[in-house]
């Protein structure tokens, strides 16, 4: 290739570059791409019912605790709240324990439990074991509700129902009823294995003593709403509220007078008190019927 041919090649490449990048060349921008056709400018959902936004919620519930060792509690409750948007709300709840139900383990102890010299403090008599176990009387608290998912469920592609899935978290105060503390001389008498009738009667008298307290703990869970009408929904809800309490009413732990773990084995500190409380991941499942006020909800365009 001679010199003239080379300059002609350079001039040709320069001209092509100007035609592509020059001021007269068309520019491509992502924002210029527009949706055309019947879906142009259409919202994601049309004529969607707005169930929660700007509405009050009143919800009676009934439920039961789960995975209890010695006694389950059937709760009847009420929830009330307000939703600032369709995905965020605040509220409060109150659940009252209407029926305690002893588990199979409690029944077995009442039938087959053995009271010996070494466990008069933890089990003065097997027949009254149901009187010493812990129970839940009521629970009240406040929570924030977050609704991240919304859609429809279909049954055999024939019956459709609006649904939403929600999360909640807050703080709850639970009234716990436990066996009354057994300390001092009475606790020592019961833990020494004395066989005199008087000592046995004293120990049995401590078995039915009760005391209550409020346990403050976090509460959290998930739920599913099935909307039956514009203002009413069936709810299925799982709630957890973990805290420490003495579910069995027995001598489970503690320290001796010197502040060290007692090596005696069966009775770590030979008394019934707050050191015998163990961590329990308390949980419950409940059904509810939610009503939304005002009764007439909005429908989007």
Coordinates of C-alpha atoms in Angstrom, one line a residue:
X1 CA 0.0 0.0 0.0
X2 CA 1.5 3.4 -1.1
X3 CA 1.3 6.6 0.9
X4 CA -1.7 8.0 -1.0
X5 CA -3.7 4.8 -0.3
X6 CA -2.9 5.0 3.4
X7 CA -4.1 8.6 3.6
X8 CA -7.3 7.7 1.8
X9 CA -7.9 4.9 4.3
X10 CA -7.4 7.2 7.3
X11 CA -9.7 9.8 5.8
X12 CA -12.4 7.2 5.3
X13 CA -12.2 5.9 8.9
X14 CA -12.4 9.5 10.2
X15 CA -15.5 10.2 8.1
X16 CA -17.2 7.1 9.5
X17 CA -16.4 8.2 13.1
X18 CA -18.0 11.6 12.5
X19 CA -21.1 10.0 11.1
X20 CA -21.6 7.9 14.2
X21 CA -20.6 10.2 17.0
X22 CA -21.1 13.6 15.5
X23 CA -23.7 16.2 16.5
X24 CA -26.1 15.0 13.7
X25 CA -26.0 11.4 14.8
X26 CA -29.2 10.1 16.6
X27 CA -28.8 9.3 20.3
X28 CA -30.4 6.3 22.1
X29 CA -31.6 6.8 25.6
X30 CA -33.3 4.2 27.9
X31 CA -35.9 6.7 29.1
X32 CA -37.1 7.3 25.6
X33 CA -38.4 3.7 25.3
X34 CA -42.2 3.9 25.9
X35 CA -44.7 1.1 26.4
X36 CA -47.3 1.3 23.7
X37 CA -50.5 -0.4 23.0
X38 CA -53.5 -1.1 25.3
X39 CA -51.3 -1.4 28.5
X40 CA -49.7 2.1 28.0
X41 CA -50.0 4.0 31.3
X42 CA -52.0 1.3 33.0
X43 CA -51.5 0.7 36.8
X44 CA -50.2 -2.6 38.1
X45 CA -53.7 -3.6 39.5
X46 CA -57.1 -2.2 38.5
X47 CA -60.1 -2.1 40.8
X48 CA -58.3 -3.5 43.8
X49 CA -60.1 -3.5 47.1
X50 CA -58.3 -1.6 49.8
X51 CA -59.0 -3.4 53.0
X52 CA -56.8 -1.8 55.6
X53 CA -55.7 1.8 54.6
X54 CA -57.3 4.4 56.9
X55 CA -59.5 1.8 58.7
X56 CA -59.9 0.6 62.3
X57 CA -59.7 -3.1 63.0
X58 CA -61.6 -5.0 65.7
X59 CA -60.9 -8.7 66.0
X60 CA -62.2 -11.2 68.6
X61 CA -60.0 -14.3 68.8
X62 CA -59.8 -17.8 70.3
X63 CA -56.6 -19.9 70.5
X64 CA -54.4 -22.2 72.5
X65 CA -50.8 -22.4 73.5
X66 CA -48.6 -25.0 71.8
X67 CA -45.8 -27.4 72.9
X68 CA -46.5 -27.0 76.6
X69 CA -44.8 -29.4 79.0
X70 CA -47.4 -29.6 81.7
X71 CA -50.5 -27.4 81.0
X72 CA -51.9 -25.8 77.9
X73 CA -54.0 -22.6 78.1
X74 CA -57.1 -21.9 75.9
X75 CA -57.3 -18.1 75.4
X76 CA -60.2 -15.9 74.4
X77 CA -59.1 -12.5 73.3
X78 CA -59.7 -9.2 71.5
X79 CA -57.4 -7.1 69.2
X80 CA -57.9 -3.5 68.2
X81 CA -55.8 -1.4 65.9
X82 CA -55.5 1.3 63.2
X83 CA -53.8 1.1 59.8
X84 CA -52.0 4.1 58.4
X85 CA -51.6 2.5 55.0
X86 CA -52.6 -0.8 53.4
X87 CA -49.3 -2.3 54.6
X88 CA -48.6 -0.7 58.0
X89 CA -50.7 -0.6 61.2
X90 CA -50.5 -0.4 65.0
X91 CA -52.7 -2.0 67.7
X92 CA -53.1 -3.7 71.0
X93 CA -54.4 -7.1 72.2
X94 CA -55.7 -8.8 75.3
X95 CA -56.0 -12.6 75.8
X96 CA -57.6 -14.1 78.8
X97 CA -57.0 -17.8 79.8
X98 CA -60.5 -19.3 80.0
X99 CA -59.4 -23.0 80.3
X100 CA -56.2 -24.7 81.4
X101 CA -55.8 -28.2 80.0
X102 CA -53.2 -30.6 81.7
X103 CA -51.0 -32.5 79.3
X104 CA -50.4 -36.2 79.2
X105 CA -47.2 -35.8 81.1
X106 CA -49.0 -34.2 84.0
X107 CA -51.6 -37.0 84.1
X108 CA -48.8 -39.6 84.1
X109 CA -47.1 -37.9 87.1
X110 CA -50.4 -37.8 89.0
X111 CA -50.9 -41.5 88.4
X112 CA -47.4 -42.9 88.7
X113 CA -45.2 -40.3 90.4
X114 CA -43.3 -41.5 93.4
X115 CA -42.6 -39.3 96.4
X116 CA -39.5 -40.3 98.2
X117 CA -37.3 -38.9 101.0
X118 CA -35.2 -37.1 98.5
X119 CA -37.9 -35.3 96.6
X120 CA -40.5 -34.2 99.2
X121 CA -39.8 -30.6 98.2
X122 CA -40.3 -31.0 94.5
X123 CA -43.2 -33.5 94.7
X124 CA -44.8 -33.6 98.2
X125 CA -47.6 -35.8 96.7
X126 CA -48.3 -37.0 93.2
X127 CA -52.1 -36.6 93.4
X128 CA -51.7 -32.8 93.8
X129 CA -49.0 -32.3 91.2
X130 CA -51.5 -30.4 89.0
X131 CA -51.9 -27.8 91.8
X132 CA -48.2 -26.9 91.7
X133 CA -47.5 -26.5 88.0
X134 CA -47.4 -23.0 86.4
X135 CA -50.3 -21.5 84.4
X136 CA -50.9 -18.5 82.3
X137 CA -53.8 -16.3 83.4
X138 CA -53.9 -13.4 80.8
X139 CA -51.7 -11.6 78.3
X140 CA -51.9 -8.0 77.1
X141 CA -49.6 -5.8 74.9
X142 CA -49.1 -3.6 71.9
X143 CA -47.6 -4.4 68.5
X144 CA -46.8 -3.0 65.0
X145 CA -48.2 -4.9 62.0
X146 CA -46.4 -5.1 58.6
X147 CA -48.2 -6.5 55.6
X148 CA -45.7 -7.3 52.8
X149 CA -47.7 -9.7 50.7
X150 CA -51.2 -9.3 49.1
X151 CA -53.0 -11.6 46.6
X152 CA -55.7 -14.1 45.9
X153 CA -56.2 -17.8 46.8
X154 CA -58.2 -20.0 44.5
X155 CA -60.0 -23.3 45.3
X156 CA -60.2 -25.5 42.2
X157 CA -60.1 -22.4 40.1
X158 CA -63.7 -21.7 41.0
X159 CA -63.7 -20.0 44.4
X160 CA -61.4 -17.0 44.9
X161 CA -60.7 -15.1 48.1
X162 CA -58.6 -12.0 48.7
X163 CA -55.7 -12.6 51.2
X164 CA -52.8 -10.9 52.8
X165 CA -49.8 -12.2 54.8
X166 CA -48.7 -10.1 57.7
X167 CA -45.9 -9.9 60.3
X168 CA -46.1 -8.3 63.7
X169 CA -43.9 -7.6 66.7
X170 CA -44.2 -5.8 70.0
X171 CA -44.1 -6.2 73.8
X172 CA -46.5 -8.3 76.0
X173 CA -47.1 -8.5 79.7
X174 CA -48.2 -12.0 80.8
X175 CA -49.6 -12.8 84.2
X176 CA -48.0 -16.0 85.3
X177 CA -49.3 -18.1 88.2
X178 CA -46.6 -20.3 89.8
X179 CA -46.0 -22.3 92.9
X180 CA -45.4 -20.1 95.9
X181 CA -41.8 -19.8 97.1
X182 CA -40.7 -22.4 99.6
X183 CA -37.7 -21.1 101.5
X184 CA -36.1 -21.1 105.0
X185 CA -36.8 -23.7 107.6
X186 CA -39.7 -25.3 105.8
X187 CA -37.6 -25.8 102.6
X188 CA -34.8 -27.4 104.6
X189 CA -37.3 -29.7 106.4
X190 CA -38.8 -30.9 103.2
X191 CA -35.4 -31.3 101.5
X192 CA -33.8 -33.4 104.3
X193 CA -36.0 -36.4 103.7
X194 CA -37.6 -36.5 107.1
X195 CA -40.2 -39.2 107.5
X196 CA -42.2 -37.8 110.4
X197 CA -45.9 -37.3 109.7
X198 CA -45.6 -33.7 110.7
X199 CA -42.9 -32.9 108.2
X200 CA -44.8 -34.7 105.4
X201 CA -47.9 -32.6 106.2
X202 CA -45.9 -29.4 106.2
X203 CA -44.4 -30.3 102.8
X204 CA -47.8 -31.1 101.3
X205 CA -49.1 -27.8 102.5
X206 CA -46.6 -26.0 100.4
X207 CA -47.7 -27.8 97.2
X208 CA -51.0 -25.8 96.7
X209 CA -49.6 -22.3 97.6
X210 CA -49.8 -20.0 94.6
X211 CA -48.4 -16.6 93.6
X212 CA -48.7 -14.4 90.5
X213 CA -46.4 -12.0 88.7
X214 CA -46.2 -10.1 85.4
X215 CA -43.6 -11.3 83.0
X216 CA -42.6 -8.6 80.4
X217 CA -41.3 -10.1 77.2
X218 CA -41.2 -9.5 73.4
X219 CA -43.9 -10.9 71.3
X220 CA -43.8 -11.6 67.5
X221 CA -45.4 -13.8 64.9
X222 CA -47.1 -14.1 61.5
X223 CA -50.7 -14.3 60.3
X224 CA -52.9 -14.8 57.2
X225 CA -56.1 -12.9 56.5
X226 CA -58.9 -14.4 54.3
X227 CA -61.3 -11.6 53.3
X228 CA -64.9 -12.8 53.3
X229 CA -66.4 -9.4 52.6
X230 CA -65.2 -5.8 52.2
X231 CA -65.2 -5.4 56.0
X232 CA -64.7 -8.9 57.4
X233 CA -61.9 -11.4 57.3
X234 CA -61.0 -14.7 58.9
X235 CA -57.5 -14.7 60.4
X236 CA -55.0 -17.5 61.3
X237 CA -52.3 -16.3 63.5
X238 CA -49.1 -17.7 65.2
X239 CA -47.6 -15.8 68.1
X240 CA -44.5 -16.4 70.2
X241 CA -43.8 -14.8 73.6
X242 CA -40.6 -16.2 75.2
X243 CA -39.7 -15.7 78.9
X244 CA -38.5 -17.6 82.0
X245 CA -40.9 -19.3 84.4
X246 CA -41.2 -22.4 86.6
X247 CA -43.6 -24.6 84.6
X248 CA -43.2 -27.6 86.9
X249 CA -43.1 -26.0 90.4
X250 CA -40.0 -28.1 91.2
X251 CA -36.5 -27.3 92.5
X252 CA -34.8 -26.9 89.1
X253 CA -31.7 -24.8 89.9
X254 CA -30.0 -22.2 91.9
X255 CA -26.9 -21.6 94.1
X256 CA -26.0 -22.5 97.7
X257 CA -25.4 -20.0 100.5
X258 CA -21.9 -19.3 99.3
X259 CA -23.1 -18.4 95.8
X260 CA -21.8 -21.6 94.2
X261 CA -23.6 -24.4 92.4
X262 CA -24.6 -27.0 95.0
X263 CA -23.2 -30.4 94.2
X264 CA -25.9 -32.4 96.1
X265 CA -27.5 -33.3 92.8
X266 CA -31.3 -33.5 93.0
X267 CA -31.9 -30.2 94.7
X268 CA -29.4 -27.5 93.6
X269 CA -30.3 -25.1 96.3
X270 CA -33.0 -26.9 98.4
X271 CA -35.7 -24.3 98.0
X272 CA -38.4 -23.1 95.5
X273 CA -37.8 -19.5 94.3
X274 CA -37.1 -17.4 91.2
X275 CA -33.8 -19.3 90.5
X276 CA -35.9 -22.3 89.4
X277 CA -37.4 -20.5 86.4
X278 CA -36.2 -21.8 83.1
X279 CA -36.4 -20.2 79.6
X280 CA -39.5 -21.3 77.7
X281 CA -40.2 -20.4 74.0
X282 CA -44.0 -19.9 74.7
X283 CA -46.1 -20.0 71.6
X284 CA -49.8 -20.1 70.6
X285 CA -52.1 -20.4 67.6
X286 CA -55.3 -18.5 67.3
X287 CA -58.3 -18.0 65.0
X288 CA -60.0 -14.6 64.6
X289 CA -62.7 -12.7 62.9
X290 CA -61.5 -9.2 61.9
X291 CA -64.0 -6.4 61.3
X292 CA -62.8 -3.2 59.5
X293 CA -64.4 0.2 60.2
X294 CA -65.8 2.0 58.4
X295 CA -67.6 -0.9 56.7
X296 CA -67.3 0.6 53.2
X297 CA -63.8 0.2 51.8
X298 CA -62.2 1.9 48.8
X299 CA -61.6 0.4 45.3
X300 CA -58.8 1.7 43.2
X301 CA -59.2 2.8 39.6

